[in-house]
PDB file of C-alpha atoms in Angstrom:
ATOM      1  CA  GLN X   1     -26.371 -57.858  38.548  1.00 82.00           C
ATOM      2  CA  VAL X   2     -30.112 -57.742  38.162  1.00 93.00           C
ATOM      3  CA  GLN X   3     -32.330 -60.715  38.916  1.00 97.00           C
ATOM      4  CA  LEU X   4     -35.337 -61.694  36.835  1.00 98.00           C
ATOM      5  CA  GLN X   5     -38.326 -63.835  37.809  1.00 98.00           C
ATOM      6  CA  GLU X   6     -41.086 -65.076  35.517  1.00 98.00           C
ATOM      7  CA  SER X   7     -44.640 -65.524  36.704  1.00 98.00           C
ATOM      8  CA  GLY X   8     -47.937 -66.569  35.181  1.00 97.00           C
ATOM      9  CA  PRO X   9     -50.247 -69.510  34.487  1.00 97.00           C
ATOM     10  CA  GLY X  10     -48.637 -72.842  33.807  1.00 96.00           C
ATOM     11  CA  LEU X  11     -51.563 -74.101  31.728  1.00 98.00           C
ATOM     12  CA  VAL X  12     -53.280 -72.331  28.844  1.00 98.00           C
ATOM     13  CA  LYS X  13     -56.055 -73.700  26.643  1.00 98.00           C
ATOM     14  CA  PRO X  14     -55.617 -73.869  22.871  1.00 98.00           C
ATOM     15  CA  SER X  15     -56.691 -70.722  20.995  1.00 98.00           C
ATOM     16  CA  GLN X  16     -56.411 -68.635  24.168  1.00 98.00           C
ATOM     17  CA  THR X  17     -53.821 -66.023  25.133  1.00 98.00           C
ATOM     18  CA  LEU X  18     -50.640 -66.805  27.047  1.00 98.00           C
ATOM     19  CA  SER X  19     -49.688 -64.015  29.461  1.00 98.00           C
ATOM     20  CA  LEU X  20     -46.477 -63.910  31.473  1.00 98.00           C
ATOM     21  CA  ALA X  21     -44.759 -61.268  33.554  1.00 98.00           C
ATOM     22  CA  CYS X  22     -41.105 -60.830  34.404  1.00 98.00           C
ATOM     23  CA  THR X  23     -40.234 -58.959  37.594  1.00 98.00           C
ATOM     24  CA  VAL X  24     -36.833 -57.285  37.707  1.00 97.00           C
ATOM     25  CA  SER X  25     -35.027 -56.796  41.007  1.00 97.00           C
ATOM     26  CA  GLY X  26     -31.661 -55.296  41.851  1.00 94.00           C
ATOM     27  CA  GLY X  27     -32.154 -52.312  39.586  1.00 91.00           C
ATOM     28  CA  SER X  28     -34.713 -50.122  37.873  1.00 90.00           C
ATOM     29  CA  ILE X  29     -36.132 -51.477  34.653  1.00 92.00           C
ATOM     30  CA  SER X  30     -36.211 -47.934  33.281  1.00 88.00           C
ATOM     31  CA  SER X  31     -32.606 -46.984  33.919  1.00 85.00           C
ATOM     32  CA  GLY X  32     -29.795 -47.354  31.437  1.00 84.00           C
ATOM     33  CA  HIS X  33     -29.923 -48.873  27.977  1.00 88.00           C
ATOM     34  CA  ASN X  34     -31.391 -52.371  28.063  1.00 93.00           C
ATOM     35  CA  TYR X  35     -33.366 -54.766  25.932  1.00 94.00           C
ATOM     36  CA  TRP X  36     -35.805 -56.766  28.077  1.00 96.00           C
ATOM     37  CA  CYS X  37     -36.534 -59.976  26.216  1.00 97.00           C
ATOM     38  CA  TRP X  38     -38.474 -63.218  26.087  1.00 98.00           C
ATOM     39  CA  ILE X  39     -36.981 -66.498  24.900  1.00 98.00           C
ATOM     40  CA  ARG X  40     -38.590 -69.945  24.904  1.00 98.00           C
ATOM     41  CA  GLN X  41     -37.451 -73.548  24.781  1.00 98.00           C
ATOM     42  CA  PRO X  42     -39.671 -76.542  23.996  1.00 98.00           C
ATOM     43  CA  ALA X  43     -38.805 -79.647  25.984  1.00 97.00           C
ATOM     44  CA  GLY X  44     -35.624 -81.244  24.690  1.00 95.00           C
ATOM     45  CA  LYS X  45     -35.159 -78.591  22.004  1.00 97.00           C
ATOM     46  CA  GLY X  46     -33.208 -75.425  21.391  1.00 97.00           C
ATOM     47  CA  LEU X  47     -33.755 -71.771  22.244  1.00 98.00           C
ATOM     48  CA  GLU X  48     -36.064 -69.462  20.273  1.00 98.00           C
ATOM     49  CA  TRP X  49     -36.029 -65.680  20.634  1.00 97.00           C
ATOM     50  CA  ILE X  50     -39.566 -64.254  20.929  1.00 98.00           C
ATOM     51  CA  GLY X  51     -38.988 -60.519  21.236  1.00 97.00           C
ATOM     52  CA  CYS X  52     -37.667 -57.585  23.232  1.00 96.00           C
ATOM     53  CA  ILE X  53     -38.659 -54.169  24.500  1.00 95.00           C
ATOM     54  CA  LEU X  54     -36.091 -51.410  24.708  1.00 93.00           C
ATOM     55  CA  THR X  55     -35.529 -48.954  27.524  1.00 90.00           C
ATOM     56  CA  ARG X  56     -33.311 -46.070  26.528  1.00 81.00           C
ATOM     57  CA  GLY X  57     -34.420 -42.521  27.146  1.00 66.00           C
ATOM     58  CA  SER X  58     -36.783 -41.184  24.494  1.00 61.00           C
ATOM     59  CA  THR X  59     -36.806 -44.451  22.530  1.00 66.00           C
ATOM     60  CA  SER X  60     -38.037 -46.435  25.495  1.00 78.00           C
ATOM     61  CA  GLY X  61     -40.895 -48.714  24.610  1.00 86.00           C
ATOM     62  CA  SER X  62     -39.706 -49.693  21.163  1.00 91.00           C
ATOM     63  CA  THR X  63     -40.391 -53.354  20.524  1.00 94.00           C
ATOM     64  CA  TYR X  64     -38.675 -55.961  18.346  1.00 94.00           C
ATOM     65  CA  TYR X  65     -40.253 -59.324  17.556  1.00 96.00           C
ATOM     66  CA  ASN X  66     -39.244 -62.567  15.910  1.00 96.00           C
ATOM     67  CA  PRO X  67     -40.691 -62.313  12.388  1.00 95.00           C
ATOM     68  CA  SER X  68     -42.192 -65.794  12.754  1.00 95.00           C
ATOM     69  CA  LEU X  69     -44.220 -64.721  15.798  1.00 97.00           C
ATOM     70  CA  THR X  70     -44.816 -61.013  15.251  1.00 96.00           C
ATOM     71  CA  SER X  71     -48.514 -61.345  14.388  1.00 97.00           C
ATOM     72  CA  ARG X  72     -49.252 -62.990  17.754  1.00 98.00           C
ATOM     73  CA  VAL X  73     -46.802 -61.322  20.162  1.00 98.00           C
ATOM     74  CA  THR X  74     -46.988 -58.195  22.318  1.00 98.00           C
ATOM     75  CA  ILE X  75     -44.330 -57.207  24.834  1.00 98.00           C
ATOM     76  CA  SER X  76     -45.040 -54.316  27.176  1.00 96.00           C
ATOM     77  CA  LEU X  77     -43.425 -52.544  30.105  1.00 94.00           C
ATOM     78  CA  ASP X  78     -44.801 -51.516  33.513  1.00 93.00           C
ATOM     79  CA  ALA X  79     -42.147 -49.314  35.077  1.00 91.00           C
ATOM     80  CA  SER X  80     -44.201 -48.752  38.250  1.00 93.00           C
ATOM     81  CA  GLU X  81     -44.063 -52.497  38.964  1.00 95.00           C
ATOM     82  CA  ASN X  82     -40.536 -52.935  37.570  1.00 95.00           C
ATOM     83  CA  GLN X  83     -41.946 -55.567  35.242  1.00 97.00           C
ATOM     84  CA  PHE X  84     -42.263 -56.379  31.583  1.00 97.00           C
ATOM     85  CA  SER X  85     -44.824 -58.726  30.115  1.00 98.00           C
ATOM     86  CA  LEU X  86     -45.465 -61.119  27.255  1.00 98.00           C
ATOM     87  CA  ARG X  87     -48.753 -61.774  25.510  1.00 98.00           C
ATOM     88  CA  LEU X  88     -48.972 -64.532  22.913  1.00 98.00           C
ATOM     89  CA  THR X  89     -52.364 -64.958  21.269  1.00 98.00           C
ATOM     90  CA  SER X  90     -54.041 -67.922  19.586  1.00 98.00           C
ATOM     91  CA  VAL X  91     -51.772 -70.491  21.201  1.00 98.00           C
ATOM     92  CA  THR X  92     -51.455 -74.106  20.074  1.00 98.00           C
ATOM     93  CA  ALA X  93     -49.625 -77.126  21.431  1.00 98.00           C
ATOM     94  CA  ALA X  94     -46.565 -75.920  19.521  1.00 98.00           C
ATOM     95  CA  ASP X  95     -46.322 -73.018  21.970  1.00 98.00           C
ATOM     96  CA  THR X  96     -45.730 -75.400  24.887  1.00 98.00           C
ATOM     97  CA  ALA X  97     -42.293 -74.531  26.235  1.00 98.00           C
ATOM     98  CA  VAL X  98     -40.242 -73.176  29.078  1.00 98.00           C
ATOM     99  CA  TYR X  99     -40.420 -69.393  28.764  1.00 98.00           C
ATOM    100  CA  TYR X 100     -37.442 -67.338  29.929  1.00 98.00           C
ATOM    101  CA  CYS X 101     -37.137 -63.619  30.431  1.00 98.00           C
ATOM    102  CA  ALA X 102     -33.684 -62.173  29.919  1.00 98.00           C
ATOM    103  CA  ARG X 103     -31.799 -58.895  29.635  1.00 96.00           C
ATOM    104  CA  ASP X 104     -29.523 -57.660  26.869  1.00 95.00           C
ATOM    105  CA  PRO X 105     -27.551 -54.689  28.244  1.00 92.00           C
ATOM    106  CA  GLY X 106     -27.263 -53.168  24.794  1.00 83.00           C
ATOM    107  CA  GLY X 107     -25.581 -50.056  26.111  1.00 68.00           C
ATOM    108  CA  ASN X 108     -22.268 -51.858  26.597  1.00 71.00           C
ATOM    109  CA  GLY X 109     -21.546 -51.986  22.864  1.00 78.00           C
ATOM    110  CA  TYR X 110     -22.244 -55.688  22.603  1.00 83.00           C
ATOM    111  CA  SER X 111     -25.368 -57.776  22.257  1.00 86.00           C
ATOM    112  CA  ASN X 112     -25.861 -60.673  24.635  1.00 92.00           C
ATOM    113  CA  PHE X 113     -28.225 -62.004  27.286  1.00 96.00           C
ATOM    114  CA  ASP X 114     -26.289 -61.504  30.516  1.00 95.00           C
ATOM    115  CA  SER X 115     -29.125 -62.105  33.000  1.00 97.00           C
ATOM    116  CA  TRP X 116     -31.846 -64.762  32.808  1.00 98.00           C
ATOM    117  CA  GLY X 117     -34.863 -65.753  34.845  1.00 98.00           C
ATOM    118  CA  GLN X 118     -35.112 -69.353  35.992  1.00 98.00           C
ATOM    119  CA  GLY X 119     -37.801 -70.066  33.394  1.00 98.00           C
ATOM    120  CA  THR X 120     -41.432 -71.066  33.684  1.00 98.00           C
ATOM    121  CA  LEU X 121     -43.106 -73.996  31.953  1.00 98.00           C
ATOM    122  CA  VAL X 122     -46.238 -73.174  30.024  1.00 98.00           C
ATOM    123  CA  THR X 123     -48.293 -76.064  28.700  1.00 98.00           C
ATOM    124  CA  VAL X 124     -50.976 -75.551  26.073  1.00 98.00           C
ATOM    125  CA  SER X 125     -53.666 -78.161  26.542  1.00 97.00           C
ATOM    126  CA  SER X 126     -57.406 -78.422  26.927  1.00 96.00           C
TER     127      SER X 126
ATOM    128  CA  GLU L   1     -32.044 -63.993   8.600  1.00 85.00           C
ATOM    129  CA  ILE L   2     -28.695 -65.435   9.685  1.00 92.00           C
ATOM    130  CA  VAL L   3     -28.775 -69.171  10.365  1.00 95.00           C
ATOM    131  CA  LEU L   4     -26.268 -70.588  12.822  1.00 97.00           C
ATOM    132  CA  THR L   5     -25.210 -74.219  12.381  1.00 98.00           C
ATOM    133  CA  GLN L   6     -23.417 -75.879  15.278  1.00 98.00           C
ATOM    134  CA  SER L   7     -21.258 -78.979  15.109  1.00 97.00           C
ATOM    135  CA  PRO L   8     -20.895 -81.596  16.267  1.00 97.00           C
ATOM    136  CA  GLY L   9     -24.355 -82.352  17.617  1.00 97.00           C
ATOM    137  CA  THR L  10     -22.864 -84.348  20.471  1.00 98.00           C
ATOM    138  CA  LEU L  11     -19.296 -84.437  21.775  1.00 97.00           C
ATOM    139  CA  SER L  12     -18.105 -87.089  24.231  1.00 97.00           C
ATOM    140  CA  LEU L  13     -14.761 -86.467  25.904  1.00 97.00           C
ATOM    141  CA  SER L  14     -12.875 -87.299  29.080  1.00 97.00           C
ATOM    142  CA  PRO L  15     -11.905 -84.930  31.911  1.00 96.00           C
ATOM    143  CA  GLY L  16      -8.719 -83.051  31.110  1.00 97.00           C
ATOM    144  CA  GLU L  17      -9.262 -83.250  27.337  1.00 97.00           C
ATOM    145  CA  ARG L  18      -9.758 -80.272  25.047  1.00 98.00           C
ATOM    146  CA  ALA L  19     -13.198 -79.580  23.564  1.00 98.00           C
ATOM    147  CA  THR L  20     -13.676 -77.674  20.329  1.00 98.00           C
ATOM    148  CA  LEU L  21     -17.223 -76.598  19.449  1.00 98.00           C
ATOM    149  CA  SER L  22     -18.062 -74.985  16.123  1.00 98.00           C
ATOM    150  CA  CYS L  23     -20.709 -72.462  15.065  1.00 98.00           C
ATOM    151  CA  ARG L  24     -20.958 -71.510  11.388  1.00 98.00           C
ATOM    152  CA  ALA L  25     -23.009 -68.504  10.300  1.00 96.00           C
ATOM    153  CA  SER L  26     -24.847 -68.453   6.969  1.00 95.00           C
ATOM    154  CA  GLN L  27     -23.642 -64.893   6.357  1.00 93.00           C
ATOM    155  CA  SER L  28     -21.402 -62.347   7.975  1.00 92.00           C
ATOM    156  CA  VAL L  29     -22.140 -61.534  11.623  1.00 92.00           C
ATOM    157  CA  ILE L  30     -21.972 -57.791  12.214  1.00 88.00           C
ATOM    158  CA  ASN L  31     -19.749 -56.245  14.902  1.00 85.00           C
ATOM    159  CA  ASN L  32     -18.776 -59.656  16.313  1.00 87.00           C
ATOM    160  CA  TYR L  33     -22.307 -59.956  17.767  1.00 92.00           C
ATOM    161  CA  LEU L  34     -21.784 -63.655  18.465  1.00 95.00           C
ATOM    162  CA  ASP L  35     -22.113 -65.121  21.929  1.00 97.00           C
ATOM    163  CA  TRP L  36     -21.856 -68.524  23.577  1.00 98.00           C
ATOM    164  CA  TYR L  37     -24.049 -69.911  26.341  1.00 98.00           C
ATOM    165  CA  GLN L  38     -23.831 -72.948  28.592  1.00 98.00           C
ATOM    166  CA  GLN L  39     -27.036 -74.645  29.666  1.00 98.00           C
ATOM    167  CA  LYS L  40     -26.748 -77.302  32.343  1.00 97.00           C
ATOM    168  CA  PRO L  41     -29.635 -79.759  32.850  1.00 95.00           C
ATOM    169  CA  GLY L  42     -32.665 -78.107  34.427  1.00 95.00           C
ATOM    170  CA  GLN L  43     -31.075 -74.655  34.432  1.00 97.00           C
ATOM    171  CA  ALA L  44     -31.376 -71.451  32.456  1.00 98.00           C
ATOM    172  CA  PRO L  45     -28.617 -70.690  29.962  1.00 98.00           C
ATOM    173  CA  ARG L  46     -25.565 -68.849  31.258  1.00 98.00           C
ATOM    174  CA  LEU L  47     -23.539 -66.380  29.202  1.00 97.00           C
ATOM    175  CA  LEU L  48     -19.972 -67.639  28.671  1.00 98.00           C
ATOM    176  CA  ILE L  49     -18.512 -65.613  25.800  1.00 97.00           C
ATOM    177  CA  TYR L  50     -19.695 -62.338  24.257  1.00 95.00           C
ATOM    178  CA  GLY L  51     -18.435 -60.428  21.250  1.00 94.00           C
ATOM    179  CA  ALA L  52     -16.986 -63.697  19.890  1.00 95.00           C
ATOM    180  CA  SER L  53     -13.987 -63.751  22.243  1.00 96.00           C
ATOM    181  CA  ASN L  54     -14.687 -61.987  25.538  1.00 95.00           C
ATOM    182  CA  ARG L  55     -15.255 -64.046  28.666  1.00 97.00           C
ATOM    183  CA  ALA L  56     -18.266 -63.038  30.747  1.00 95.00           C
ATOM    184  CA  THR L  57     -17.842 -62.218  34.420  1.00 94.00           C
ATOM    185  CA  GLY L  58     -16.857 -65.208  36.516  1.00 96.00           C
ATOM    186  CA  VAL L  59     -16.198 -67.543  33.577  1.00 97.00           C
ATOM    187  CA  PRO L  60     -13.023 -69.633  34.038  1.00 96.00           C
ATOM    188  CA  ASP L  61     -10.180 -68.968  31.642  1.00 96.00           C
ATOM    189  CA  ARG L  62     -10.497 -72.576  30.414  1.00 97.00           C
ATOM    190  CA  PHE L  63     -13.215 -71.193  28.163  1.00 98.00           C
ATOM    191  CA  SER L  64     -12.210 -69.172  25.118  1.00 98.00           C
ATOM    192  CA  GLY L  65     -13.847 -68.007  21.906  1.00 98.00           C
ATOM    193  CA  SER L  66     -12.488 -67.165  18.498  1.00 97.00           C
ATOM    194  CA  ARG L  67     -13.629 -66.155  15.014  1.00 96.00           C
ATOM    195  CA  SER L  68     -12.433 -66.854  11.493  1.00 95.00           C
ATOM    196  CA  GLY L  69     -14.714 -65.260   8.936  1.00 94.00           C
ATOM    197  CA  THR L  70     -18.164 -66.772   9.430  1.00 95.00           C
ATOM    198  CA  ASP L  71     -16.801 -69.603  11.577  1.00 97.00           C
ATOM    199  CA  PHE L  72     -16.842 -69.230  15.354  1.00 98.00           C
ATOM    200  CA  THR L  73     -15.243 -71.602  17.842  1.00 98.00           C
ATOM    201  CA  LEU L  74     -15.708 -72.208  21.549  1.00 98.00           C
ATOM    202  CA  THR L  75     -12.771 -74.006  23.108  1.00 98.00           C
ATOM    203  CA  ILE L  76     -12.684 -75.588  26.560  1.00 98.00           C
ATOM    204  CA  SER L  77      -9.031 -76.249  27.226  1.00 95.00           C
ATOM    205  CA  ARG L  78      -9.212 -78.779  30.057  1.00 94.00           C
ATOM    206  CA  LEU L  79     -12.569 -80.403  30.574  1.00 97.00           C
ATOM    207  CA  GLU L  80     -13.984 -80.827  34.041  1.00 96.00           C
ATOM    208  CA  PRO L  81     -16.963 -82.999  34.994  1.00 96.00           C
ATOM    209  CA  GLU L  82     -19.118 -79.915  35.643  1.00 96.00           C
ATOM    210  CA  ASP L  83     -18.763 -78.870  31.994  1.00 97.00           C
ATOM    211  CA  LEU L  84     -21.479 -81.385  31.148  1.00 96.00           C
ATOM    212  CA  ALA L  85     -24.029 -79.183  29.348  1.00 98.00           C
ATOM    213  CA  VAL L  86     -25.510 -78.074  26.063  1.00 98.00           C
ATOM    214  CA  TYR L  87     -23.681 -75.154  24.483  1.00 98.00           C
ATOM    215  CA  TYR L  88     -25.438 -72.654  22.224  1.00 98.00           C
ATOM    216  CA  CYS L  89     -24.131 -69.929  20.010  1.00 98.00           C
ATOM    217  CA  GLN L  90     -26.291 -66.851  19.382  1.00 97.00           C
ATOM    218  CA  GLN L  91     -26.073 -63.863  17.083  1.00 95.00           C
ATOM    219  CA  TYR L  92     -27.754 -60.487  16.775  1.00 92.00           C
ATOM    220  CA  GLY L  93     -28.504 -58.984  13.395  1.00 88.00           C
ATOM    221  CA  SER L  94     -31.029 -57.007  11.367  1.00 85.00           C
ATOM    222  CA  SER L  95     -33.747 -59.622  11.923  1.00 87.00           C
ATOM    223  CA  GLY L  96     -33.140 -59.805  15.651  1.00 92.00           C
ATOM    224  CA  TYR L  97     -31.542 -62.647  17.567  1.00 94.00           C
ATOM    225  CA  SER L  98     -31.075 -66.282  16.552  1.00 95.00           C
ATOM    226  CA  PHE L  99     -29.552 -69.326  18.211  1.00 97.00           C
ATOM    227  CA  GLY L 100     -27.737 -72.349  16.921  1.00 98.00           C
ATOM    228  CA  GLN L 101     -29.285 -75.728  17.578  1.00 98.00           C
ATOM    229  CA  GLY L 102     -26.779 -76.556  20.320  1.00 98.00           C
ATOM    230  CA  THR L 103     -23.909 -78.974  20.954  1.00 98.00           C
ATOM    231  CA  LYS L 104     -24.338 -81.476  23.766  1.00 98.00           C
ATOM    232  CA  LEU L 105     -21.103 -82.068  25.647  1.00 98.00           C
ATOM    233  CA  GLU L 106     -20.889 -85.412  27.429  1.00 97.00           C
ATOM    234  CA  ILE L 107     -18.148 -86.166  29.928  1.00 93.00           C
ATOM    235  CA  LYS L 108     -16.960 -89.774  29.895  1.00 92.00           C
TER     236      LYS L 108
END
């Protein structure tokens, strides 16, 4: 089972860009058929899918975003660092949340998040 | 976009009782792409059930999932104190992933 660990600033100013990285250990981020994803959770609220990046042979690098966030989100992959990253632009207080990275091992014929990072709290405030 | 509606919002039961949690989809969920997660306080969610009825690795057989049309059910047959958590259903479809709003399970 792979392990995931989020990292990045815990405080971001309004209108600026939120940037987080997720480091994968216990396996190569480039091997197999996986969706590497970001999910967030405001305090006391439910889970919201942000987006994913796919690794699968020639289609590696394809990205999929929540339609409600697609204009502000970019997810990218750095195979040399075994990491994937999230950029969310023009943040407001509504983007304050715990951000999780997670894996969907899409190659198993199902769709589910079987591995999660511990989560990192990002607060948007001046 | 498929909307998942979970009920009840909160469920309060005693150890040893049976818990039945519901997740209703606004339209058909393709390929049984419906999963259940358990989130204990201060922790990341944990996959319990995938493909509507398959237990994830290490999940006790007290947990089971089922489907009837657009209605999905998570059943915990004999509650234990450590089952205190919020339970979420999640689906994957043409618009990506979406989660239900969660059911909070309280243990009396």
